[in-house]
PDB file of C-alpha atoms in Angstrom:
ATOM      1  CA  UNK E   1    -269.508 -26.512  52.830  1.00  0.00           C
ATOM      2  CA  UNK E   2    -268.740 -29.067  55.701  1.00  0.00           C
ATOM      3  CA  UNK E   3    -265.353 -30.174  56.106  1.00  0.00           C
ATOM      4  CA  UNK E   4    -264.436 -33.860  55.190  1.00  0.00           C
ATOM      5  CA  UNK E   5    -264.951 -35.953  58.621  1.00  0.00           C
ATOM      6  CA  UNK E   6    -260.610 -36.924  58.172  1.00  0.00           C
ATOM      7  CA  UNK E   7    -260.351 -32.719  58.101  1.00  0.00           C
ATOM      8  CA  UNK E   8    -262.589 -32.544  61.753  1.00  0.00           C
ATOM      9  CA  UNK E   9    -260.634 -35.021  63.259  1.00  0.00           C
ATOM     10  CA  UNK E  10    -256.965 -33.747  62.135  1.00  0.00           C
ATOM     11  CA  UNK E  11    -258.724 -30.821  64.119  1.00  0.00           C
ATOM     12  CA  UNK E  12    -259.451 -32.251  66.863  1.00  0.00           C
ATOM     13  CA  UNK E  13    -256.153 -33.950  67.182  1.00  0.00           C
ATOM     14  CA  UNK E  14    -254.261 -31.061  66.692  1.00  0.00           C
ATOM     15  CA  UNK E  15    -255.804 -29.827  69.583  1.00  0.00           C
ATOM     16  CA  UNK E  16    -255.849 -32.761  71.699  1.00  0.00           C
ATOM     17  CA  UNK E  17    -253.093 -32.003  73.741  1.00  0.00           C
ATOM     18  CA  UNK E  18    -254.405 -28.329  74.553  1.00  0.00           C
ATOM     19  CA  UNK E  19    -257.131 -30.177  75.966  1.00  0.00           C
ATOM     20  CA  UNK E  20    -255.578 -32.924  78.152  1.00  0.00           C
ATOM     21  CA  UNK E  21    -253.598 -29.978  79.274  1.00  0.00           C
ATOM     22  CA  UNK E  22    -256.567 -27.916  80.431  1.00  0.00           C
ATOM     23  CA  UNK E  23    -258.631 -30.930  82.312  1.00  0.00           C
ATOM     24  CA  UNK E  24    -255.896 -32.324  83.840  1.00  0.00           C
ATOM     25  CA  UNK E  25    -255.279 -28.736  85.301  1.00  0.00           C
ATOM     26  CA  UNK E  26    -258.837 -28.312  86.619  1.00  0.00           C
ATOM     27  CA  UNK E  27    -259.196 -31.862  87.640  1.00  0.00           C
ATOM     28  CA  UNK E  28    -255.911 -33.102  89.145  1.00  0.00           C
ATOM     29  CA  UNK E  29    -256.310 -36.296  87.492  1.00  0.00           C
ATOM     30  CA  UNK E  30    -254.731 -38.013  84.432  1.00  0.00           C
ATOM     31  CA  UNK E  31    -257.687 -40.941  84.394  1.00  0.00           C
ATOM     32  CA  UNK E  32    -260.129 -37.766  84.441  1.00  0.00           C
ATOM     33  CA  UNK E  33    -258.712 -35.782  82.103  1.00  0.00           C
ATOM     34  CA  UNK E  34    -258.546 -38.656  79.193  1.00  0.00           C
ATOM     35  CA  UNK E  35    -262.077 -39.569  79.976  1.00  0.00           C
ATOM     36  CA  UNK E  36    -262.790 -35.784  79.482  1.00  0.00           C
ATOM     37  CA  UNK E  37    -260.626 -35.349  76.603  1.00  0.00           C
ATOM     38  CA  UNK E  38    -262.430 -38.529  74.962  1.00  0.00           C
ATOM     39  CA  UNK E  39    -265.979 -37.044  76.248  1.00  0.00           C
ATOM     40  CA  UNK E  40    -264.853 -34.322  74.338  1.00  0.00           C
ATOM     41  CA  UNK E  41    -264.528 -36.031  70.948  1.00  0.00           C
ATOM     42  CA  UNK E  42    -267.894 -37.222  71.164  1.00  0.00           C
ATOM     43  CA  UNK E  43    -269.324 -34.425  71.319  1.00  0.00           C
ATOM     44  CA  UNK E  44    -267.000 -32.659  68.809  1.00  0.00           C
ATOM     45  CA  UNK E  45    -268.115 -35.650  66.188  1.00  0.00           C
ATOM     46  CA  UNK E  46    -271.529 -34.626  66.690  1.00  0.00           C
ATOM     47  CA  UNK E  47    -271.676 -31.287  66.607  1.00  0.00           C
ATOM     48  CA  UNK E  48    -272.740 -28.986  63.713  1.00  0.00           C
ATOM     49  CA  UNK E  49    -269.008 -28.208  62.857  1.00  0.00           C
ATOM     50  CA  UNK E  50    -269.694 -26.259  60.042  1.00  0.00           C
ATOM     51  CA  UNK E  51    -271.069 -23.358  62.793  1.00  0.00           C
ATOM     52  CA  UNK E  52    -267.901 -23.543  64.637  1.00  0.00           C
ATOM     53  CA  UNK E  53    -265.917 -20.320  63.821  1.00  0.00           C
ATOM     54  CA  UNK E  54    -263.043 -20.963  66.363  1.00  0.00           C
ATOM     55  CA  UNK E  55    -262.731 -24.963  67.251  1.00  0.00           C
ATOM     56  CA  UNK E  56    -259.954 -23.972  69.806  1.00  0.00           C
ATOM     57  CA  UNK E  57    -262.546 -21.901  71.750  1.00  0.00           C
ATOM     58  CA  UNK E  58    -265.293 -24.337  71.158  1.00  0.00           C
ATOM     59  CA  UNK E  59    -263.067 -27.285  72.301  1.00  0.00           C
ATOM     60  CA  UNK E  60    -261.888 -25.490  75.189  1.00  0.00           C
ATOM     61  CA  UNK E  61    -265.258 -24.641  76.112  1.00  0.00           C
ATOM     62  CA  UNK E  62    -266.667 -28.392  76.100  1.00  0.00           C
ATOM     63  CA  UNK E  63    -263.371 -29.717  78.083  1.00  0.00           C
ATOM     64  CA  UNK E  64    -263.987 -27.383  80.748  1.00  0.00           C
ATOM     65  CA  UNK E  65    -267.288 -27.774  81.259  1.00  0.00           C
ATOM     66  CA  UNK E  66    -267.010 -31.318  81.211  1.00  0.00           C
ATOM     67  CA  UNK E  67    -264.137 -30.739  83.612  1.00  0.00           C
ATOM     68  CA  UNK E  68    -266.700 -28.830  86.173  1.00  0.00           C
ATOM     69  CA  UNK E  69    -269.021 -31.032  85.780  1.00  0.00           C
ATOM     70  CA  UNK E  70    -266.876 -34.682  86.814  1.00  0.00           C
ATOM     71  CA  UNK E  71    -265.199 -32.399  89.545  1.00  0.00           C
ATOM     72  CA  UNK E  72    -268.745 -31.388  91.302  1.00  0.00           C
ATOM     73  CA  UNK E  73    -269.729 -35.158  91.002  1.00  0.00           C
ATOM     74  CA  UNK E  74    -266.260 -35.976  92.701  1.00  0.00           C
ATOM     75  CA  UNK E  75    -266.448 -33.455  95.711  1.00  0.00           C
ATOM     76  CA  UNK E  76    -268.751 -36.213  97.381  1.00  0.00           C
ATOM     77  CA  UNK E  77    -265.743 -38.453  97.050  1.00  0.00           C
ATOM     78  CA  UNK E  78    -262.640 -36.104  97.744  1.00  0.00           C
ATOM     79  CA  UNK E  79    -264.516 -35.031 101.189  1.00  0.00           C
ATOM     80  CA  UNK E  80    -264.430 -38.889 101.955  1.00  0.00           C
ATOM     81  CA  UNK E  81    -261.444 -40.145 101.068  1.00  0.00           C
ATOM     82  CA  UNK E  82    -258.983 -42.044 103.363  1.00  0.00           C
ATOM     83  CA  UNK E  83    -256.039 -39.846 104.400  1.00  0.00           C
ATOM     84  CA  UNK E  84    -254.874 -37.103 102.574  1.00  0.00           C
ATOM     85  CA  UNK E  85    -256.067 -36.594  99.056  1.00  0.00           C
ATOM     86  CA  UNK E  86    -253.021 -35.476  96.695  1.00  0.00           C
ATOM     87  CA  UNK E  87    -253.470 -35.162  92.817  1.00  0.00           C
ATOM     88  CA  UNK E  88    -252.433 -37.764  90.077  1.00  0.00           C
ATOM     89  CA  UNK E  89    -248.604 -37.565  89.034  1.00  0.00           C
ATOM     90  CA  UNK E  90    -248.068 -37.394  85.776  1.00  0.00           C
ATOM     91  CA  UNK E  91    -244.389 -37.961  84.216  1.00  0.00           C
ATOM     92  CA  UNK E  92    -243.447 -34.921  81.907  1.00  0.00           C
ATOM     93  CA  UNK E  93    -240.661 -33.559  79.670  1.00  0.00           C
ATOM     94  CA  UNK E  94    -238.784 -30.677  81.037  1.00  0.00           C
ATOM     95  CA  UNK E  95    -238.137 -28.960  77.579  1.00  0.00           C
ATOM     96  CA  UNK E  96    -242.227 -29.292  76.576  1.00  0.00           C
ATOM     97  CA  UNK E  97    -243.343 -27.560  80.049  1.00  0.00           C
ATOM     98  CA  UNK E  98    -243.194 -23.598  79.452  1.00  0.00           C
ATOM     99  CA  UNK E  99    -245.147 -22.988  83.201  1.00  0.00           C
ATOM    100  CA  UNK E 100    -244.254 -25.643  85.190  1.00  0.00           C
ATOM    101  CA  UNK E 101    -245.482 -24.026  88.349  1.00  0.00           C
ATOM    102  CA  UNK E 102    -249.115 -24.418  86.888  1.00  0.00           C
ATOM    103  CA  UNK E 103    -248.501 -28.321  86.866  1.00  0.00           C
ATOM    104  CA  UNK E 104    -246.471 -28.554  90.144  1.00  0.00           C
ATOM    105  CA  UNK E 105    -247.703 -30.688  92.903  1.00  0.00           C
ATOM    106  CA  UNK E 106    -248.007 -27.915  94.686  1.00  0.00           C
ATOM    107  CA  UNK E 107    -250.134 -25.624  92.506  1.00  0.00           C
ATOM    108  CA  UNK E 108    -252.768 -28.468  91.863  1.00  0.00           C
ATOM    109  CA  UNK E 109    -252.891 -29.062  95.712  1.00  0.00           C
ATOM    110  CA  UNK E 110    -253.615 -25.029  96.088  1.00  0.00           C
ATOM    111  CA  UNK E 111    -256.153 -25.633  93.249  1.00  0.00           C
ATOM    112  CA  UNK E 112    -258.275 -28.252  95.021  1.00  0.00           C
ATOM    113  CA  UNK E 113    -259.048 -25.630  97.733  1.00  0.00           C
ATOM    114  CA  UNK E 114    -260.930 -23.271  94.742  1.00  0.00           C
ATOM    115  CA  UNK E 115    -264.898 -24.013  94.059  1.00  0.00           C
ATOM    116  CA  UNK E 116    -264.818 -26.247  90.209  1.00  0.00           C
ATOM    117  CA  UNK E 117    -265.888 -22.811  88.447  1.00  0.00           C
ATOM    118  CA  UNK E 118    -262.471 -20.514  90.267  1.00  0.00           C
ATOM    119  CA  UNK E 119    -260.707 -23.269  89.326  1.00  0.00           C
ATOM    120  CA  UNK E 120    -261.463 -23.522  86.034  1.00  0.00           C
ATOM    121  CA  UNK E 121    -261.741 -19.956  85.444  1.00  0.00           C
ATOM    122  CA  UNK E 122    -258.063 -19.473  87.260  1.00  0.00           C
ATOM    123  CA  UNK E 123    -256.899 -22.134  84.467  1.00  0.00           C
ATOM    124  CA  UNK E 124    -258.362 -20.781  81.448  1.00  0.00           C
ATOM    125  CA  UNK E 125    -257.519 -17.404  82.271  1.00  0.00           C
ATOM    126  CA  UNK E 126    -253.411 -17.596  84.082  1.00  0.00           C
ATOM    127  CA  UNK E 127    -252.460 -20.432  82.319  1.00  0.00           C
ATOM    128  CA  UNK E 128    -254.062 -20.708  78.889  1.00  0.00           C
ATOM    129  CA  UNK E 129    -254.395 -16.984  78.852  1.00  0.00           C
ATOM    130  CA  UNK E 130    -258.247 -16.748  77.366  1.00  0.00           C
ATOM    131  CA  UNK E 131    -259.770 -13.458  77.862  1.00  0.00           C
ATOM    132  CA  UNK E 132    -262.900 -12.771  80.204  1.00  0.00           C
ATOM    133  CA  UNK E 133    -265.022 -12.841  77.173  1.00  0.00           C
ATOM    134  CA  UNK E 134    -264.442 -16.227  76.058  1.00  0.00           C
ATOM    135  CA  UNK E 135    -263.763 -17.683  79.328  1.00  0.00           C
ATOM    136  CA  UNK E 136    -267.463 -16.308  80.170  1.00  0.00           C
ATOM    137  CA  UNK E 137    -269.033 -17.875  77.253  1.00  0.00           C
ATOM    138  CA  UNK E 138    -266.776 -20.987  78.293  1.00  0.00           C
ATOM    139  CA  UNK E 139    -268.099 -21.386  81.533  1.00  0.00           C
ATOM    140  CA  UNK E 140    -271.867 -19.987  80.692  1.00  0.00           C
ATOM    141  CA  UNK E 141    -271.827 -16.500  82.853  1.00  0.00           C
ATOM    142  CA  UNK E 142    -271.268 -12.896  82.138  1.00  0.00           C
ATOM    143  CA  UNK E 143    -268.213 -11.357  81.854  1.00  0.00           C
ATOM    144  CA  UNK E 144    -268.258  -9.360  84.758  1.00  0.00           C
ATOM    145  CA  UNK E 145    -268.953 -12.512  87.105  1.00  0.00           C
ATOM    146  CA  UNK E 146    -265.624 -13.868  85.447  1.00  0.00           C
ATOM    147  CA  UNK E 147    -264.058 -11.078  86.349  1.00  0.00           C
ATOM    148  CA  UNK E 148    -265.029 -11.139  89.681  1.00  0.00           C
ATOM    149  CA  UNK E 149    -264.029 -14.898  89.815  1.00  0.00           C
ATOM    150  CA  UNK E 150    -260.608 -14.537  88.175  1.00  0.00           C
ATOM    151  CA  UNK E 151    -259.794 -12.235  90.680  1.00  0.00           C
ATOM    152  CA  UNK E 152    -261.205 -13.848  93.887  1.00  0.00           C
ATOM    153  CA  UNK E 153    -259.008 -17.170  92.469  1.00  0.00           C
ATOM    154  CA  UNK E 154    -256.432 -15.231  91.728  1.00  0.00           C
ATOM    155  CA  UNK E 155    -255.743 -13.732  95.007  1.00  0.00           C
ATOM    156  CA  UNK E 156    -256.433 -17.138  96.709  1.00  0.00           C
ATOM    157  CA  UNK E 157    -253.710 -18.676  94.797  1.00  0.00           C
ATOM    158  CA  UNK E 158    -251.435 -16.269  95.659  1.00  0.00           C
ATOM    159  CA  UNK E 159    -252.078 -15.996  98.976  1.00  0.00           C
ATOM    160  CA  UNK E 160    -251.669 -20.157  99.058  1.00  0.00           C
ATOM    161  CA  UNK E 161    -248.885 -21.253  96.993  1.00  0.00           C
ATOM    162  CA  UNK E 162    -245.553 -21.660  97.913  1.00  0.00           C
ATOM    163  CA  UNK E 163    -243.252 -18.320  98.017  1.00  0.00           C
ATOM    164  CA  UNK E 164    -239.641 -19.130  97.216  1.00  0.00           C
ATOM    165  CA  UNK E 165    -238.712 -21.789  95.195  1.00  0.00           C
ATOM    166  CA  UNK E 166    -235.429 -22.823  94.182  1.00  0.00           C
ATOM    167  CA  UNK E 167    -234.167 -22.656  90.647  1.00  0.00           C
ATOM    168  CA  UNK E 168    -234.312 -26.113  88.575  1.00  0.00           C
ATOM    169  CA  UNK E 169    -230.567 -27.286  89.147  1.00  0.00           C
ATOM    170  CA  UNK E 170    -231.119 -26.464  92.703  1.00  0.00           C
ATOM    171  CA  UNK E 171    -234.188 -28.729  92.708  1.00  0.00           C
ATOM    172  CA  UNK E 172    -232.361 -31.370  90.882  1.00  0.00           C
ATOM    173  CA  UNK E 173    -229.516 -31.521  93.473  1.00  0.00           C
ATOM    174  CA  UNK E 174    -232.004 -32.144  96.321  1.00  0.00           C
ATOM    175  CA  UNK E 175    -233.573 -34.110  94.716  1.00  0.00           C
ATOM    176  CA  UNK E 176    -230.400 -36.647  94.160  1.00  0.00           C
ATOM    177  CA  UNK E 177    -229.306 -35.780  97.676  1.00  0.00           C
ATOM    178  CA  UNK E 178    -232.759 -37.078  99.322  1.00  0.00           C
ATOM    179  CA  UNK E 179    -232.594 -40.184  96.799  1.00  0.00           C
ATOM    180  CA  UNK E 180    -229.221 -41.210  98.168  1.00  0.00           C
ATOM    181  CA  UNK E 181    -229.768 -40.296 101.802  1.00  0.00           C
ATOM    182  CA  UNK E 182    -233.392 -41.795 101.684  1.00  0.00           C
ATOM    183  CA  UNK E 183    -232.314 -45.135 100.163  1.00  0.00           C
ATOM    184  CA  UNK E 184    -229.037 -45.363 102.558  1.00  0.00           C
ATOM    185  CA  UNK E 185    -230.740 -44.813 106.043  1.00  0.00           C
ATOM    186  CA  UNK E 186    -228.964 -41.320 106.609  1.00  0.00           C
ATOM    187  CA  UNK E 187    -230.745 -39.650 108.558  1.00  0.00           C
ATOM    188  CA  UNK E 188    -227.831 -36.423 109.424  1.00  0.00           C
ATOM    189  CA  UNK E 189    -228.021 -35.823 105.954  1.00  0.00           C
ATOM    190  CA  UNK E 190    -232.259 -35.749 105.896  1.00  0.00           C
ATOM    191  CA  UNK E 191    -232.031 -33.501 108.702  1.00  0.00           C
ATOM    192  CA  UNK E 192    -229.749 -31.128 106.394  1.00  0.00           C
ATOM    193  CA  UNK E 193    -232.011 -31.807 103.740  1.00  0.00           C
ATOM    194  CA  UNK E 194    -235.348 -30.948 105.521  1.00  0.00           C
ATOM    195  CA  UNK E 195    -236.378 -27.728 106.588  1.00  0.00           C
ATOM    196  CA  UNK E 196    -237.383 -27.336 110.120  1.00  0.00           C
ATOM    197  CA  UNK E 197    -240.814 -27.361 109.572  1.00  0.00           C
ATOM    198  CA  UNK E 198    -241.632 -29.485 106.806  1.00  0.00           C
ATOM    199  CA  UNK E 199    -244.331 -31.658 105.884  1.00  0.00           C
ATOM    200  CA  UNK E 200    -244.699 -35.022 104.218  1.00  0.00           C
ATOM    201  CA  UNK E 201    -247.849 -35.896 103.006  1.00  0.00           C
ATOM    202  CA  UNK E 202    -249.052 -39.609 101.902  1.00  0.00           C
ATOM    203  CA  UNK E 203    -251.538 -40.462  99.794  1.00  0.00           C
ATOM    204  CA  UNK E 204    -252.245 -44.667 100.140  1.00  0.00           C
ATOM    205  CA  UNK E 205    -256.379 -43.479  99.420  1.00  0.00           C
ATOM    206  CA  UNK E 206    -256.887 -46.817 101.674  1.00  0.00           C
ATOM    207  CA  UNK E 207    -256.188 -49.194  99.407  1.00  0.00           C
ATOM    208  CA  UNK E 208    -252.250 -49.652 101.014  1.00  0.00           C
ATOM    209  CA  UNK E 209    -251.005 -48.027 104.471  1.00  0.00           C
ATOM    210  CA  UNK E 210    -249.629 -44.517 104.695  1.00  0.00           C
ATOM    211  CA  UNK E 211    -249.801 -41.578 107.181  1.00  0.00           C
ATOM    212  CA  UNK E 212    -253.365 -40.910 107.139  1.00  0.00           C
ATOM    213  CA  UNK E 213    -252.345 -37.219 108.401  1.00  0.00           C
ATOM    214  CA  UNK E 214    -249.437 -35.045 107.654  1.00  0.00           C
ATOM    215  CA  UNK E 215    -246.452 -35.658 109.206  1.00  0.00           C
ATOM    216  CA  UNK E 216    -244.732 -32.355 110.485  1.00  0.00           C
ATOM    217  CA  UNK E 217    -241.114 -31.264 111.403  1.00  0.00           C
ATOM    218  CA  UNK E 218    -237.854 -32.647 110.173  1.00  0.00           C
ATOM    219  CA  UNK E 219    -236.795 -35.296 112.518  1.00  0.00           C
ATOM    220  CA  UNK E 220    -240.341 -37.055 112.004  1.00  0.00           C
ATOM    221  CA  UNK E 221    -239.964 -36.832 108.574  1.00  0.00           C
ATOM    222  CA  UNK E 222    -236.559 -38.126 108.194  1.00  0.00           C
ATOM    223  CA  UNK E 223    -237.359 -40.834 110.554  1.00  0.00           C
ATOM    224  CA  UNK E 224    -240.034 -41.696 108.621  1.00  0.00           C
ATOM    225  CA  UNK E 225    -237.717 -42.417 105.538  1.00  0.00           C
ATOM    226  CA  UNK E 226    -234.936 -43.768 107.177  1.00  0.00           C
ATOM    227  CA  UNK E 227    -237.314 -46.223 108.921  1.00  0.00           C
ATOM    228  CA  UNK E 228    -238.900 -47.488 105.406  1.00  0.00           C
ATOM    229  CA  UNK E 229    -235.266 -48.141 103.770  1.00  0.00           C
ATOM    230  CA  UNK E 230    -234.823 -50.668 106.213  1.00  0.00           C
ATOM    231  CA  UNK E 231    -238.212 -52.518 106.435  1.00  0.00           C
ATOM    232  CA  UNK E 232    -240.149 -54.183 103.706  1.00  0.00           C
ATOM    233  CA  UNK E 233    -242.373 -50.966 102.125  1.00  0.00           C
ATOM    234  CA  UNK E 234    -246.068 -51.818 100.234  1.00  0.00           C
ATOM    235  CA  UNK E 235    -244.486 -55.711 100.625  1.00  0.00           C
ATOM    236  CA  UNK E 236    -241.385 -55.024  98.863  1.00  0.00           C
ATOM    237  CA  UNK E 237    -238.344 -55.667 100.492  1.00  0.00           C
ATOM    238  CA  UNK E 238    -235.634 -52.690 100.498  1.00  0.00           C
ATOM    239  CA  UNK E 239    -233.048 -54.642  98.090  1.00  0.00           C
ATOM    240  CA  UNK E 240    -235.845 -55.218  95.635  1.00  0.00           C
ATOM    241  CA  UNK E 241    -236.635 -51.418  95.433  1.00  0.00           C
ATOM    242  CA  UNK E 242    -235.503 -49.700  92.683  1.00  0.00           C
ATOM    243  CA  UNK E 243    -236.103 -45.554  92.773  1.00  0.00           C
ATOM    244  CA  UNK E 244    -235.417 -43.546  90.046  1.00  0.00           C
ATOM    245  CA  UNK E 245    -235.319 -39.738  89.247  1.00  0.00           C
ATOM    246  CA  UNK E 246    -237.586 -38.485  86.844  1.00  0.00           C
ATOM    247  CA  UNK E 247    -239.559 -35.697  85.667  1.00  0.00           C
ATOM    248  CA  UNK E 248    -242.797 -35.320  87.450  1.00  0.00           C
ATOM    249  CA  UNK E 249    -245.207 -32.551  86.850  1.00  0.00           C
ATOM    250  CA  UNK E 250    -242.527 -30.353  85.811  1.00  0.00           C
ATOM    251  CA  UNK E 251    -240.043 -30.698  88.691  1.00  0.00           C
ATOM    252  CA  UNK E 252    -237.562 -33.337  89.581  1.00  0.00           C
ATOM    253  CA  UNK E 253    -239.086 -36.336  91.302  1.00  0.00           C
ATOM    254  CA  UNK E 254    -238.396 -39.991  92.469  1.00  0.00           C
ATOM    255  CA  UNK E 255    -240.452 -43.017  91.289  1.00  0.00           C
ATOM    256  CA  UNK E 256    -240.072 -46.211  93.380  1.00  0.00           C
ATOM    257  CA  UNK E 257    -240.909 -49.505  92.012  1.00  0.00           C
ATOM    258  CA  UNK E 258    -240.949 -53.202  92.841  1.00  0.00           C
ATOM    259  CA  UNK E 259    -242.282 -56.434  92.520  1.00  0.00           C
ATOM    260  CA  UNK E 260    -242.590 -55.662  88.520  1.00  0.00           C
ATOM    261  CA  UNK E 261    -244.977 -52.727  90.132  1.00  0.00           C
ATOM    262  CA  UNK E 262    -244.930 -48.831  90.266  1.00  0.00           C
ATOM    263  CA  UNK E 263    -244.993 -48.793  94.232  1.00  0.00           C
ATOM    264  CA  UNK E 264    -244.909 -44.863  94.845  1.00  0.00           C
ATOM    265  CA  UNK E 265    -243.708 -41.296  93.768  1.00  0.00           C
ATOM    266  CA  UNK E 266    -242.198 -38.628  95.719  1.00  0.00           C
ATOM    267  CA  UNK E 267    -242.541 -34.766  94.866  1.00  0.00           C
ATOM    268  CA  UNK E 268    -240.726 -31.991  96.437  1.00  0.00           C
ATOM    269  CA  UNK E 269    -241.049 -28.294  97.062  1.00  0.00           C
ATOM    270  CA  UNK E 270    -237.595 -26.898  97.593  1.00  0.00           C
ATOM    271  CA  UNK E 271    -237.044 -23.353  98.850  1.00  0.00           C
ATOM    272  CA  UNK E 272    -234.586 -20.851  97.783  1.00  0.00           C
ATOM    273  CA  UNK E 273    -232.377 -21.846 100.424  1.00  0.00           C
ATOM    274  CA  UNK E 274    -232.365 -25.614  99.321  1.00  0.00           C
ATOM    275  CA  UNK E 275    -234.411 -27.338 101.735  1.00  0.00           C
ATOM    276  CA  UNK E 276    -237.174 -28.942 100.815  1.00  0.00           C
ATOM    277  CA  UNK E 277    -240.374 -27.720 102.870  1.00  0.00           C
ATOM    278  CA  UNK E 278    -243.050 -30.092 101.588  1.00  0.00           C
ATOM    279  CA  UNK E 279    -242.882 -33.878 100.158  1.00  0.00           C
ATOM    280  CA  UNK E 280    -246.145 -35.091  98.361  1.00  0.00           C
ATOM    281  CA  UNK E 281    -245.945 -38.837  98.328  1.00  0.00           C
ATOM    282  CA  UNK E 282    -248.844 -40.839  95.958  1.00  0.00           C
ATOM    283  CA  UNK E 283    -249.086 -44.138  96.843  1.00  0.00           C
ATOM    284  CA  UNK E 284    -252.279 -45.089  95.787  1.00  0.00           C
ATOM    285  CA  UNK E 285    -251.832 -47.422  93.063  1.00  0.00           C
ATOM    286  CA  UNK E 286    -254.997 -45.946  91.408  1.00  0.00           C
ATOM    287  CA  UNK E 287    -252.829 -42.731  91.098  1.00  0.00           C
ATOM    288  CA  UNK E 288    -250.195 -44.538  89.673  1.00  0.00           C
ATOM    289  CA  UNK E 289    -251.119 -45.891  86.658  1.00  0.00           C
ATOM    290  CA  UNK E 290    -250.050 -42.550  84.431  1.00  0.00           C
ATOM    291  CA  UNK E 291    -246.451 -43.187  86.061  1.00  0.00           C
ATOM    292  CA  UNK E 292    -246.839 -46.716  84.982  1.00  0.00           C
ATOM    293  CA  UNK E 293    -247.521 -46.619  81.452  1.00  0.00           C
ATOM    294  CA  UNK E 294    -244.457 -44.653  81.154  1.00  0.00           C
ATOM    295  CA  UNK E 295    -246.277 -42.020  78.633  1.00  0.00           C
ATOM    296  CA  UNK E 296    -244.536 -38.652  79.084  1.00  0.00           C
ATOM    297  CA  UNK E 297    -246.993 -35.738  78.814  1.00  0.00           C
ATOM    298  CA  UNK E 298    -246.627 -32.409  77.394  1.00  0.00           C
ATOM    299  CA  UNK E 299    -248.504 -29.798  79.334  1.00  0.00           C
ATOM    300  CA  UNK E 300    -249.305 -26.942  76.857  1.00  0.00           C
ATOM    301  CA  UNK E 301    -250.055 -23.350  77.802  1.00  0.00           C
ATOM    302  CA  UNK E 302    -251.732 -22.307  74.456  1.00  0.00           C
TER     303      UNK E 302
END
């Protein structure tokens, strides 16, 4: 007997957030991942959903595919892009996030570097925690090929991602540090901020000016911010900037707006000794949009 269409979609819905949660993973982008999620629906309203013996597994399997298939079409378009390519920040809730390493700047950046099957095979498999068998009909190839791409991703990931990182009030008290020190021009207190060797990367995509490669070492970098609080930054002038600190992709992070505009965020990796080793800053305002509307997302991890 086929369920009542009301019945199909409380289904869907109830899984809706499982999915956002898995394309945004795989994809690095908030814009993608609705588009998925909503590509998705479609094909969830037209199915045969009286066959469907597990709509969790089904679901999952038509997100990621549709996931794969948007980030082959978009390689063209990464390998072109104007500066530094950095994923889509996303504001979140810090009591909803149960892995927030899996939605850190960081961990998407090490993500991009995977082909779109490790990636989504990493996802579904560390994060989500499918097994090989499901993940293989999933992606459409056998389970031993999964296994051998779980564990290739795997040990790419590892090999890639940051390895100490501080503890969340530690991260928090950087984070408030750099907001004050950025803001006020102080650059003595950047340079005790910043470790030796870290690296700011800006994402503008060409549509405003940033770095269009990585600035390295801590006295570039904290000139770099001292400069901007002094001079007029995407044409807004330093006492019409407003920063605040937020949640961002399940760390402590600093949104800066003006000119009734979201103007740029900054993410942070923080070792265990407090200093901050890498700042991801998304200025593209076609990145920014997510951040704009305010909406706070919950990443699931089942």
């Amino acid at each position: 007997m086929t369920r009542p269409p009301d019945a199909d979609e409380q289904v869907f819905h109830s899984h809706r957030n499982l999915l956002f949660s898995v394309a945004y993973r795989i994809l690095g982008s908030a814009a993608d991942a609705e588009d998925a999620v909503q590509d998705a629906w479609i094909r969830w309203s037209s199915a045969d959903r009286s066959q469907v013996a597990d709509p969790k597994a089904y679901l999952a399997r038509i997100v990621s595919n549709l996931a794969m298939q948007h980030l082959r079409s978009a390689r063209h378009h990464r390998e072109t892009y104007v500066g530094p390519w950095l994923p889509e920040p996303v504001l979140t809730d810090a009591d909803a996030v149960t892995d927030a390493e899996s939605v850190s700047m960081a961990m998407l950046v090490v993500l991009e570097t995977l082909s779109p099957l490790e990636r989504a095979v990493f996802v579904l498999r560390e994060v989500f925690d499918f097994s090989h068998a499901e993940i293989a009909v999933a992606v459409e190839r056998s389970e031993a090929a999964v296994r051998q791409t779980a564990r290739r991703a795997r040990e790419h990931v590892r090999d890639q991602r940051p390895r100490f990182t501080a503890d969340r009030s530690q991260q928090r008290g950087v984070t408030e540090r750099f907001l004050a020190a950025s803001t006020g021009g102080d650059i003595n207190t950047l340079l005790e901020l910043l470790s030796p060797d870290v690296t700011l990367w800006t994402d503008g995509g060409g549509k405003v000016r940033q770095a269009l490669r990585p600035i390295r070492g801590a006295e570039k970098v904290a000139a770099w911010f001292a400069a901007i609080s002094t001079v007029p930054y995407q044409g807004v002038a330093p006492h019409d900037m407003h920063a605040a600190l937020v949640e961002i992709n399940g760390a402590p992070g600093l949104v800066f707006s003006g000119a009734g505009r979201v103007v740029a965020t900054l993410s942070f990796d923080v070792d265990a000794g407090g200093r901050i080793t890498t700042i991801h800053n998304v200025a593209n305002p076609d990145k920014l949009r997510a951040v704009a509307d305010g909406a706070t997302h919950h990443l699931a991890t089942r």
